[in-house]
Short mmCIF file of C-alpha atoms and ligand atoms in Angstrom, two decimals:
data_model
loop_
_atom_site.label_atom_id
_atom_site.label_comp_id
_atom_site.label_asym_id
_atom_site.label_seq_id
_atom_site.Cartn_x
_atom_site.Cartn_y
_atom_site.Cartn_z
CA UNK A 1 0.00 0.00 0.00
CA UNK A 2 1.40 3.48 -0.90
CA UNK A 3 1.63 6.45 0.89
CA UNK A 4 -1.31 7.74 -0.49
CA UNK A 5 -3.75 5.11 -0.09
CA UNK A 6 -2.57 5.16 3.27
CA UNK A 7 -3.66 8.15 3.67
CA UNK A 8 -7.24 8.02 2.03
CA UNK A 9 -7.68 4.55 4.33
CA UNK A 10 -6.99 6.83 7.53
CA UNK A 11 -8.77 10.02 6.59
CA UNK A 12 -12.05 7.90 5.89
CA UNK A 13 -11.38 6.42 9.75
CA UNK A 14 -11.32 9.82 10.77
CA UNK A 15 -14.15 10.46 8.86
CA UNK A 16 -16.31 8.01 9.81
CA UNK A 17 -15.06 8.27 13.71
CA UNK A 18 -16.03 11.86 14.23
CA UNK A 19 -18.45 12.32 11.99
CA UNK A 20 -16.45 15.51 10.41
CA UNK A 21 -15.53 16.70 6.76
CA UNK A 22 -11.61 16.46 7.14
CA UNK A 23 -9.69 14.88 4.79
CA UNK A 24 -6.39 15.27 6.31
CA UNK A 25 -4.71 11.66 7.37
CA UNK A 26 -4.85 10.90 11.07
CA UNK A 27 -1.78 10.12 13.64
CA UNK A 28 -1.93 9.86 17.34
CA UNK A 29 -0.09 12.35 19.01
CA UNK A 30 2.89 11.40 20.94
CA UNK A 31 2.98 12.73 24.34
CA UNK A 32 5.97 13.20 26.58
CA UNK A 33 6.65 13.62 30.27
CA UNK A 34 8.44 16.36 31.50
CA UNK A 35 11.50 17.17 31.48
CA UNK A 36 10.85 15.22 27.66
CA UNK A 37 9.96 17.11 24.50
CA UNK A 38 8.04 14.81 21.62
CA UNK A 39 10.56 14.96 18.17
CA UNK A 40 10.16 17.33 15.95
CA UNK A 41 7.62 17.05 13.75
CA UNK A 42 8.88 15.60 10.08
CA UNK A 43 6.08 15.92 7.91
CA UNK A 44 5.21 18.18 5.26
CA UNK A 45 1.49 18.22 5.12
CA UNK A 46 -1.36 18.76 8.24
CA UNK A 47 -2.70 16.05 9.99
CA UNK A 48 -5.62 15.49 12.15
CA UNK A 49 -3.89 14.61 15.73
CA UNK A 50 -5.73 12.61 17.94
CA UNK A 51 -4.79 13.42 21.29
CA UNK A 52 -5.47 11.08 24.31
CA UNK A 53 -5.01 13.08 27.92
CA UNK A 54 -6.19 11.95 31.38
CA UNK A 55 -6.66 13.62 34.61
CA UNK A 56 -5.68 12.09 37.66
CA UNK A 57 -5.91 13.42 40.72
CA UNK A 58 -2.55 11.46 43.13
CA UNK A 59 -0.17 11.82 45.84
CA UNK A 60 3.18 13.01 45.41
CA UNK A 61 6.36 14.06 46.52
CA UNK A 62 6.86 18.38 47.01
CA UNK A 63 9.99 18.48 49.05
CA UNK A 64 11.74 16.23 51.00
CA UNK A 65 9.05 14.64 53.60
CA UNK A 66 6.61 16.36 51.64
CA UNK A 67 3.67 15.20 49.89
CA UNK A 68 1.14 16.80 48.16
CA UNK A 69 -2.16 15.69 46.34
CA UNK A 70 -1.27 17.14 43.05
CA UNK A 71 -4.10 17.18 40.31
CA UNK A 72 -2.24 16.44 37.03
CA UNK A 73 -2.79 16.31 33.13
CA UNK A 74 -1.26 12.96 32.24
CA UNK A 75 -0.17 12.05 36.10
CA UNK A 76 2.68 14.85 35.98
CA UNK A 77 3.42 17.93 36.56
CA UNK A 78 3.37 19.95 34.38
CA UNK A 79 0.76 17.70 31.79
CA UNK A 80 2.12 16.03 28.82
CA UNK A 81 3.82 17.96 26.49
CA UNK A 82 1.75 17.77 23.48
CA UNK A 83 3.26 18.72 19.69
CA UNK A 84 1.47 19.85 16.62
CA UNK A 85 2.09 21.42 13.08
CA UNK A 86 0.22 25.04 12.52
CA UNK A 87 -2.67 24.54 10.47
CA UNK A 88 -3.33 20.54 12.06
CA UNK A 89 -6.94 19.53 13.05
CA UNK A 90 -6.44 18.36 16.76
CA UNK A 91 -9.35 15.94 17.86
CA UNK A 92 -9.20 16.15 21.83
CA UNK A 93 -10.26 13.29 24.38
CA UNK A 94 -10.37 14.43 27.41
CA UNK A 95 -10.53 11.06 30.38
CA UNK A 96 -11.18 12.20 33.95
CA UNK A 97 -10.29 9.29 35.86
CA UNK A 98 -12.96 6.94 37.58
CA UNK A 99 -10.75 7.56 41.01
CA UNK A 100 -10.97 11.49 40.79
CA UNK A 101 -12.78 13.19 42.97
CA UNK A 102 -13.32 16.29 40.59
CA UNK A 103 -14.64 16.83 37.62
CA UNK A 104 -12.10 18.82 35.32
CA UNK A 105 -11.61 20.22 31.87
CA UNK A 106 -8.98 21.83 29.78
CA UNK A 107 -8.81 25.57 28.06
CA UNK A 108 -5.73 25.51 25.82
CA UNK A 109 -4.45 28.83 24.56
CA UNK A 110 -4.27 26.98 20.99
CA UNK A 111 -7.57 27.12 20.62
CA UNK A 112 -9.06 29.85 18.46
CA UNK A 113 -12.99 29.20 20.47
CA UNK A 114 -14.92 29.85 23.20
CA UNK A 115 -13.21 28.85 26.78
CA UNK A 116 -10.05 27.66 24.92
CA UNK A 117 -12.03 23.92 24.89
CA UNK A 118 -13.03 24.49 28.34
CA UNK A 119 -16.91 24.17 28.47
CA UNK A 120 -16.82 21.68 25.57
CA UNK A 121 -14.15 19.19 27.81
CA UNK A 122 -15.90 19.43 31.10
CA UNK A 123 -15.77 16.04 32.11
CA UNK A 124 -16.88 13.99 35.38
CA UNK A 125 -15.24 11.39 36.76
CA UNK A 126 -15.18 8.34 35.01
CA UNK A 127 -16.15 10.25 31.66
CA UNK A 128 -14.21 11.31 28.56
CA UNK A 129 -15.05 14.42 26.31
CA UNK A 130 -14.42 14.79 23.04
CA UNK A 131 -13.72 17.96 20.60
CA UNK A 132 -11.39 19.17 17.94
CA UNK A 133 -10.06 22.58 16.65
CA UNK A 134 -7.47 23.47 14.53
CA UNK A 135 -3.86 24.69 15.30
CA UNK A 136 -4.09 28.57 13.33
CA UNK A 137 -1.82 30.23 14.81
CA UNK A 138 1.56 28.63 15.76
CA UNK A 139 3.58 29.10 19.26
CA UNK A 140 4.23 27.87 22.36
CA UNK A 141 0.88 27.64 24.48
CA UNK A 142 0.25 27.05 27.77
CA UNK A 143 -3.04 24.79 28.18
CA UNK A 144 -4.69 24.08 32.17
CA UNK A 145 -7.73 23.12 34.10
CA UNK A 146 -10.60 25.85 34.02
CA UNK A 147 -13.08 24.53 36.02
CA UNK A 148 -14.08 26.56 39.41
CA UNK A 149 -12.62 27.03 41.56
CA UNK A 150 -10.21 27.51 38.39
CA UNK A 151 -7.18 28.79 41.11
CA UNK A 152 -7.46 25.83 42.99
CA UNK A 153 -7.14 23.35 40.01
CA UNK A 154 -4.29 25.50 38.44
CA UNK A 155 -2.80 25.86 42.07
CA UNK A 156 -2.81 22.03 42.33
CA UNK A 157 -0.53 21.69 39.09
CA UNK A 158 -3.23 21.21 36.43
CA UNK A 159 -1.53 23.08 33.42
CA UNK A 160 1.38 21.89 30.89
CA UNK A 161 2.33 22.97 27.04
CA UNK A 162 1.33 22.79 23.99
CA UNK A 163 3.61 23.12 20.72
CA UNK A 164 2.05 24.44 17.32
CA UNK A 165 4.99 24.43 15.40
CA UNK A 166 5.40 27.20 12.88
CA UNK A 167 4.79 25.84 8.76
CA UNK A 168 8.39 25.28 8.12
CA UNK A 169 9.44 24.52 11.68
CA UNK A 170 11.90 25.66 14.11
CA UNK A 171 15.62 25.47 13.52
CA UNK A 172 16.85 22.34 14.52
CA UNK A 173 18.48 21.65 18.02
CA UNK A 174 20.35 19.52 19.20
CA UNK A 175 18.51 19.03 22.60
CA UNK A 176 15.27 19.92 23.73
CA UNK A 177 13.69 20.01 26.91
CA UNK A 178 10.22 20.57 28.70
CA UNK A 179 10.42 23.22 32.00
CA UNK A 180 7.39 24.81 33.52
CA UNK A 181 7.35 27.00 36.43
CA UNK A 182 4.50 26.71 39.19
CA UNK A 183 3.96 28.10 42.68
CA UNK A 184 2.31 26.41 45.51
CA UNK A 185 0.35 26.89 48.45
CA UNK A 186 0.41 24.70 51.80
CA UNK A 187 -0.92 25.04 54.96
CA UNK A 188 2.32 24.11 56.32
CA UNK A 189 4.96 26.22 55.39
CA UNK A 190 8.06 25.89 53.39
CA UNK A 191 9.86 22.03 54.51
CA UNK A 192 7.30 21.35 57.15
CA UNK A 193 7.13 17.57 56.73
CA UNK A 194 3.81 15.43 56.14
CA UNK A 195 0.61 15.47 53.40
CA UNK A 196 0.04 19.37 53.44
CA UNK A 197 -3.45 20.35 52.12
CA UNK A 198 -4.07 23.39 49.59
CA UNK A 199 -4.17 26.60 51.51
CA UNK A 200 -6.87 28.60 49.76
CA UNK A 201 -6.37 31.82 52.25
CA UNK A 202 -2.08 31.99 51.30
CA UNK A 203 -3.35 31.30 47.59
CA UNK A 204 -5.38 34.23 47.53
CA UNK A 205 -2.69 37.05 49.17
CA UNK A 206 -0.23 35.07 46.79
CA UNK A 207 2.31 34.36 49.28
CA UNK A 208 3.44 30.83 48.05
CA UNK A 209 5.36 28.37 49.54
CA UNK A 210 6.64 26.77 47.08
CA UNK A 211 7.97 27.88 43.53
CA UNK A 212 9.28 25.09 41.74
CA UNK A 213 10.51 24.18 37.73
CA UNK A 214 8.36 20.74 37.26
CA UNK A 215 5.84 20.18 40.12
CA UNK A 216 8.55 19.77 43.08
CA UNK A 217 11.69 20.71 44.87
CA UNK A 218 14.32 18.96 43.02
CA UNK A 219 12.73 17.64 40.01
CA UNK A 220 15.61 18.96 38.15
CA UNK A 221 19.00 18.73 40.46
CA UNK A 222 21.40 16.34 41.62
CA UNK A 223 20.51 13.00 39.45
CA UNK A 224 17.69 14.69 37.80
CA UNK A 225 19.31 17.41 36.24
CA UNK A 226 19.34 18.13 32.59
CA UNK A 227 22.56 17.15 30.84
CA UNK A 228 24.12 18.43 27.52
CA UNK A 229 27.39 18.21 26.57
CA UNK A 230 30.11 20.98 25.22
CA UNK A 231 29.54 22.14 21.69
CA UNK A 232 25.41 21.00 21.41
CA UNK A 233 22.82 23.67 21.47
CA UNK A 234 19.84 23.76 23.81
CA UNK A 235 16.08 24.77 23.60
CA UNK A 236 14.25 25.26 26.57
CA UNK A 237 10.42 25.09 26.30
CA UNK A 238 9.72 27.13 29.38
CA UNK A 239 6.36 27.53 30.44
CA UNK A 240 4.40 29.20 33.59
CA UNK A 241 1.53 27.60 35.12
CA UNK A 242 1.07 29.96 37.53
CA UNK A 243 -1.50 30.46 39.25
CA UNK A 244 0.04 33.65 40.33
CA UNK A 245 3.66 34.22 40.05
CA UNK A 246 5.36 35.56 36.88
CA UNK A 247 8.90 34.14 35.94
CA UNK A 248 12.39 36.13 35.49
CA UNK A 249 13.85 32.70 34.22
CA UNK A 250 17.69 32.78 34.39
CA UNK A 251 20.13 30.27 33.54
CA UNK A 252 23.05 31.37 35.75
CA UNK A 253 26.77 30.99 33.68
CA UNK A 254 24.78 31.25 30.63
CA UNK A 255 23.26 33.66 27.94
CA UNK A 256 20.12 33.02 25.71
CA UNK A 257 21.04 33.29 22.08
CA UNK A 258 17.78 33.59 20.92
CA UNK A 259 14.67 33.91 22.99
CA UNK A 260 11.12 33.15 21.27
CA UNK A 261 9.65 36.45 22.87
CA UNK A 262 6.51 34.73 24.99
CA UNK A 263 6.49 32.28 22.81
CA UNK A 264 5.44 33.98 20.18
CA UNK A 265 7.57 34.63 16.21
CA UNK A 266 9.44 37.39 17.41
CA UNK A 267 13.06 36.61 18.39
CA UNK A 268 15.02 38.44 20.80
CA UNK A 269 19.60 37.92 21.31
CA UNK A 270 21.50 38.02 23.86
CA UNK A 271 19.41 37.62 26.60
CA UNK A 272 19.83 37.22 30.49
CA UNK A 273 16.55 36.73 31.89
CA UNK A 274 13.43 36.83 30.34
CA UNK A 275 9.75 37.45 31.55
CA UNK A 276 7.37 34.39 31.42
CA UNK A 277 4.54 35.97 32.51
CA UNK A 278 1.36 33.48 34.66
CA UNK A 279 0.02 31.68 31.68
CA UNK A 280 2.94 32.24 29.76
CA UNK A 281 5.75 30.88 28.24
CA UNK A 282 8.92 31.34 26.00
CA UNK A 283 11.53 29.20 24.31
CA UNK A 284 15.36 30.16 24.48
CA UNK A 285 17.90 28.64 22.35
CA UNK A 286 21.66 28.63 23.64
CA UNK A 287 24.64 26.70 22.98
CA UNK A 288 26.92 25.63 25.36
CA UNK A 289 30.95 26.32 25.77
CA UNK A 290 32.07 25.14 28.86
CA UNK A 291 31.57 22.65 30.84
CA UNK A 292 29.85 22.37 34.28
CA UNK A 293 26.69 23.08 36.67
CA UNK A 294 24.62 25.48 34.70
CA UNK A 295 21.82 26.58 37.35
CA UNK A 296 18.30 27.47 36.01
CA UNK A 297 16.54 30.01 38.70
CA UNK A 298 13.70 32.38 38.94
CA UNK A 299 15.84 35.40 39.44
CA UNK A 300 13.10 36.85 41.84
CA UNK A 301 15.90 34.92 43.94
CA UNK A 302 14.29 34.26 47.51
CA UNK A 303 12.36 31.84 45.43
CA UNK A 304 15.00 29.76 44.02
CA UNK A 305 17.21 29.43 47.20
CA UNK A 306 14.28 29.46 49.92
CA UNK A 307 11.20 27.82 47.92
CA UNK A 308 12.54 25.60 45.09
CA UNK A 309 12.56 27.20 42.09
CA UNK A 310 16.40 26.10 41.11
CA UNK A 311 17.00 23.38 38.34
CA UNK A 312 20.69 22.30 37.19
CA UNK A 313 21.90 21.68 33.92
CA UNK A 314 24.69 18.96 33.38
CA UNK A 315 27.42 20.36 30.88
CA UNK A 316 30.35 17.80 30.14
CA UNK A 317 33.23 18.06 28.11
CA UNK A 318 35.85 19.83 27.43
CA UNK A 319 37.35 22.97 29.39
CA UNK A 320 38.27 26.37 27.47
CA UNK A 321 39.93 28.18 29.01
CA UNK A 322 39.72 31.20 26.82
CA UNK A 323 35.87 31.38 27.06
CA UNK A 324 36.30 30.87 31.15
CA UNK A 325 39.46 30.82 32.70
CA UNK A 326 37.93 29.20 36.09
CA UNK A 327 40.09 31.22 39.09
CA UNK A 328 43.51 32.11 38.02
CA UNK A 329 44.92 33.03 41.60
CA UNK A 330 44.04 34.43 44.77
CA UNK A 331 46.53 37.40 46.29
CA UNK A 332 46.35 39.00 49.07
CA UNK A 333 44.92 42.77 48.37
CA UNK A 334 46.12 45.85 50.14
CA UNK A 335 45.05 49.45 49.05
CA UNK A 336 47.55 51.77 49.83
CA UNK A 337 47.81 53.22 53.22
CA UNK A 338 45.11 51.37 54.32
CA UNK A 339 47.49 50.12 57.48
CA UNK A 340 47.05 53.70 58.28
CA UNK A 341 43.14 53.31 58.06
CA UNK A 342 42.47 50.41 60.70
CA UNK A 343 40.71 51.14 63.56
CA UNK A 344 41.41 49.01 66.00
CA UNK A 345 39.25 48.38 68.65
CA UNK A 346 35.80 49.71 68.04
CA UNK A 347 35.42 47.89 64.53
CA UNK A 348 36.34 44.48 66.25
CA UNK A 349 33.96 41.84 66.96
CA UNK A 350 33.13 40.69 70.48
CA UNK A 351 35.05 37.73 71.30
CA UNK A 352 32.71 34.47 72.32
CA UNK A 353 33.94 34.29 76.37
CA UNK A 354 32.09 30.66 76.53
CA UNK A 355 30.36 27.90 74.74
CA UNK A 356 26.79 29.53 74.91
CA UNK A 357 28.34 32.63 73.76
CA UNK A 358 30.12 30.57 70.80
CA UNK A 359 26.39 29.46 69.99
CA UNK A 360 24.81 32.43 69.85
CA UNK A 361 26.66 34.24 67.74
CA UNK A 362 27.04 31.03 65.66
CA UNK A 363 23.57 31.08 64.58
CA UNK A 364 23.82 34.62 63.51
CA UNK A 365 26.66 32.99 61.15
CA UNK A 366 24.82 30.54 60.00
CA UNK A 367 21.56 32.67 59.61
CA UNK A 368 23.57 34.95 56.92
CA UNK A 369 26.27 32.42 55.27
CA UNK A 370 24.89 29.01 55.43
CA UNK A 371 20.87 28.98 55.66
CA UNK A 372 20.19 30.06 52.07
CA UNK A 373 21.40 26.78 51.08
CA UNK A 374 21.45 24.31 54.52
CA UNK A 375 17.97 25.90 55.36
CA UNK A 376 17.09 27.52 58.51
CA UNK A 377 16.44 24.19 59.48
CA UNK A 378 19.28 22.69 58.70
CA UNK A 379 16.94 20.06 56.86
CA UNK A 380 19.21 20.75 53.84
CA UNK A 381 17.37 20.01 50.52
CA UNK A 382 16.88 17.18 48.78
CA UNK A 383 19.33 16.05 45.74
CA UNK A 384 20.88 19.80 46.07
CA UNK A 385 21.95 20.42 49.52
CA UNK A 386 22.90 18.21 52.30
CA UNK A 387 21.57 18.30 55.38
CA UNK A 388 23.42 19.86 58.62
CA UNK A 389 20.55 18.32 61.51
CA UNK A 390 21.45 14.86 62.33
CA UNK A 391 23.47 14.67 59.99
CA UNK A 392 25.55 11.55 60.11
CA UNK A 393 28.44 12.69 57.61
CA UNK A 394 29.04 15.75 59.72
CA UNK A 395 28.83 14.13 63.10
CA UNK A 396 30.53 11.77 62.73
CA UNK A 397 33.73 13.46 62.30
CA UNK A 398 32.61 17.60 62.68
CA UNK A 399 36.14 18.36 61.17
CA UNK A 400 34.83 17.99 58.10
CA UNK A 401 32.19 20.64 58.66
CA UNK A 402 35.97 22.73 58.96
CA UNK A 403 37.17 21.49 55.95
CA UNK A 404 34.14 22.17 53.89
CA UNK A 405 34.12 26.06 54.50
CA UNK A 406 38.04 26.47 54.41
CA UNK A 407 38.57 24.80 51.41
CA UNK A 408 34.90 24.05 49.83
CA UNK A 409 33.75 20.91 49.31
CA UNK A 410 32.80 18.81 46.24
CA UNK A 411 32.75 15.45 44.77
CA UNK A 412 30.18 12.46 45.93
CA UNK A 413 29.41 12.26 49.65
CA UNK A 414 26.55 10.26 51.29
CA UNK A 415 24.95 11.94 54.17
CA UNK A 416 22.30 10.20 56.02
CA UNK A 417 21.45 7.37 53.38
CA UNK A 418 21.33 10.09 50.52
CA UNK A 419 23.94 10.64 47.99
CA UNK A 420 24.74 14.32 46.55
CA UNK A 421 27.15 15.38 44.02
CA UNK A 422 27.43 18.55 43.86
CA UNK A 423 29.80 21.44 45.12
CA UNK A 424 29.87 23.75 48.50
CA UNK A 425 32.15 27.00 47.47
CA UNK A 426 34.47 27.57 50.43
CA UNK A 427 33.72 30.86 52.23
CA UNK A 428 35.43 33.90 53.54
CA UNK A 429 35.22 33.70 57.44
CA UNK A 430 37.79 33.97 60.01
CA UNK A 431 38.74 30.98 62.87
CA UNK A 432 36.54 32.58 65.70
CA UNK A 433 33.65 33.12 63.14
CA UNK A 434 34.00 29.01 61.92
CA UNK A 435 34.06 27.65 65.63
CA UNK A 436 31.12 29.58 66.17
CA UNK A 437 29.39 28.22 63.47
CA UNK A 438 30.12 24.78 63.83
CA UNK A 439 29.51 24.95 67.28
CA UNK A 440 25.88 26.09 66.89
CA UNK A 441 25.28 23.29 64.86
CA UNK A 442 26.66 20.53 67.11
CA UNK A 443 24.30 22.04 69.45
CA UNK A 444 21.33 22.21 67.44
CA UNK A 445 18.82 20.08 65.53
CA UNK A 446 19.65 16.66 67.84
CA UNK A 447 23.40 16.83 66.87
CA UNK A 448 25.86 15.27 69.03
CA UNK A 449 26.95 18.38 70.79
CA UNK A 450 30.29 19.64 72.10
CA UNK A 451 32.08 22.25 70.80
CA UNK A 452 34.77 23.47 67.60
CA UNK A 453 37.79 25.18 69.20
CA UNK A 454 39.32 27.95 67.03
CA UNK A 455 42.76 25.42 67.20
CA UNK A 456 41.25 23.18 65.85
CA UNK A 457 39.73 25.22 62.97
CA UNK A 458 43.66 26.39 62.54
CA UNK A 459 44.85 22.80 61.89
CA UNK A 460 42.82 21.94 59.40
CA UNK A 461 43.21 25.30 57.52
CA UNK A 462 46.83 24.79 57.13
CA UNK A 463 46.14 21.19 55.55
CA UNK A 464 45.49 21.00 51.56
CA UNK A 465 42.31 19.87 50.35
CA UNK A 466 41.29 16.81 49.99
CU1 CU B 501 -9.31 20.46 37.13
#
């Protein structure tokens, strides 16, 4: 059978299975789970896509200890990344699982009609809906839940993308990958372990507790991160579910190329950070030089150090050093005359006198060097950053808690059952400031206790790294 009759054979299926006019051949869409981007679409000529999607309402993991009854497109979030050609006929079955305790429908910005699909897909549990509309205009679309209360079913993670590729399609890649932004609300707050229920009150001032790239803390770092290798170019299909919070997505140690301008034709270069507004999305195009951890954040940056919203990319190959040099030396700086400029006395810092002293001023240490990353907590977070309370690494020889902030700390270590691989820059603080530190964390969060002595901070100093 040629290609042709093929054809004919499928478009009379169609036919005959919807009762419409079109002629065009039928395919069934392939859908992907994030972080996973369908191919690119090879064809010349439109199709009718037949698109299969089911709602699920299930537990899942937020944060570490965390869980969260997440209502999901496709049992992720975000939903299935769907892909289509401008100009295709997309015939829409909509399954709301028998299990689900809501009914639920789906409004995709593709949609040139009334409610984006919405009233036509309202489905009950244990139903499917059925409807079609054609891809006109093509972009990067942002489809969710719109049934009331419509914040509560976005808030729950019930949005994802949708692709209409342009006519001649997008310039070719040599990765792609699915990320979509989303902030939470919980009655606990940020870390606070068990099943947290939706907070409607916190949803409505918009003071989230989570904002996260794909549905949870950590759904891109440590073993989940994106990878790419020197040399390749990326595109990032970034969306933003919302409900409330707009985007300044930044890729830290890295500059867009070319940024599809909310998704839209027009193309923007050379681009830091770029808007993706609630609803929203964009695509950016870059290639990568050098090798390493690049970091993807929502530069609003409270929320990517203290509520989630950090993802890594995983560069390997080979170093240039003419693109980055990494650090070339460290030398001790002295302006001139500044000898001449120390005060001495008033500018110094009181001296702990005892071990509660030592603790007290060690949590004000912590609080400004270490929390951003350990938590305030010390719960750490998961796949990104150890943690300090109970933690079996640290106290089970606390010398390496010296170590790590002389000379940083990298490389695979297993604390408490988990394994991270990833890197702790060593930081600026003096011998009295580090026994503090350390100190308040022996004696905090069920550590072992005792104390660091600023003797033993200078041994280790004058060792090398290991
Ligand atoms: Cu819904």
């Amino acid at each position: 059978m040629g290609v042709k009759t093929l054809w004919i054979t499928l478009a009379i299926t169609a036919y005959s299975y919807l009762g419409t006019a079109s002629a065009l051949p039928v395919e069934d869409a392939v859908l992907t789970a994030p972080p996973h981007v369908p191919p690119a679409i090879s064809r010349d000529h439109n199709a009718r896509v037949v698109v299969h999607l089911e709602t699920i309402e299930k537990i899942g993991t937020m944060a570490d200890g965390v869980e969260y009854v997440y209502w999901s497109f496709g049992g992720t979030v975000p939903g299935s990344f769907i892909r289509v050609k401008e100009g295709d006929e997309i015939e829409f079955h909509l399954s709301n699982h028998p299990s689900s305790k809501m009914p639920h429908n789906i409004d995709l910005h593709a949609v040139t009609g009334p409610g984006g699909g919405a009233v036509s897909s309202f489905t009950a549990p244990g139903h499917t809906s059925t409807f079609a509309f054609q891809a006109l205009n093509p972009g990067l679309y942002v489809y969710h839940c719109a049934t009331a209360p419509v914040g509560m079913h976005i808030a729950n993670g019930m949005y994802g993308l949708i692709l209409v590729e342009p006519k001649d399609g997008l310039p070719k890649v040599d990765r792609e990958y699915y990320v979509m932004q989303g902030d939470f609300y919980t009655k606990g707050k940020y870390g606070e372990a068990g099943l947290q229920p939706f907070d409607m009150e916190k949803a409505i001032e918009e003071n989230a507790d989570y904002v996260v790239f794909n549905g949870a803390v950590g759904s891109l770092t440590g073993e989940n991160s994106l990878t790419a290798k020197v040399g390749e170019t990326i595109r990032l299909y970034v969306g933003n579910g919302g409900p409330n919070l707009v985007s300044s997505f930044h890729v830290i140690g890295e500059i867009f190329d070319t940024v599809y301008i909310e998704g839209g034709d027009a193309k923007n270069h050379n681009i830091q950070t770029t808007l993706v507004p609630a609803g929203g999305s964009a695509i950016v195009d870059f290639k990568v030089q050098v090798p390493g951890n690049l970091i993807m954040v929502d530069h609003s940056i409270f929320r990517a150090f203290n509520k989630g919203a950090l993802g890594m990319i995983n560069v390997k190959g080979e170093e240039d050093k003419v693109v980055y040099s990494g650090k070339i030396s460290d030398a001790i700086y002295q302006p001139e005359g500044s000898a001449i400029q120390t005060i001495e006395g008033e500018y110094q810092v009181a001296k702990a006198q005892s071990k509660e002293d030592k603790i007290t001023f060690g949590k004000r240490i912590y609080n400004a060097n270490c929390a951003a990353c350990h938590q305030p907590n010390g719960q750490g977070i998961a796949q990104a950053f150890p943690p300090l309370a109970k933690s079996d690494y640290f106290n089970e020889d606390p010398t390496r808690g010296i170590s790590a902030i002389v000379h940083g700390l990298e490389g695979p270590i297993k604390v408490n059952g988990e394994s991270f691989n990833s890197v702790m820059p060593a930081m600026q603080l003096d011998d009295d400031e580090l026994a503090n530190v350390l100190t308040f964390i022996l004696n905090s969060w069920d550590n072992k206790g005792g104390e660091i002595t600023v003797e033993q901070v200078q041994k280790v100093r004058k060792q090398k790294a290991h």
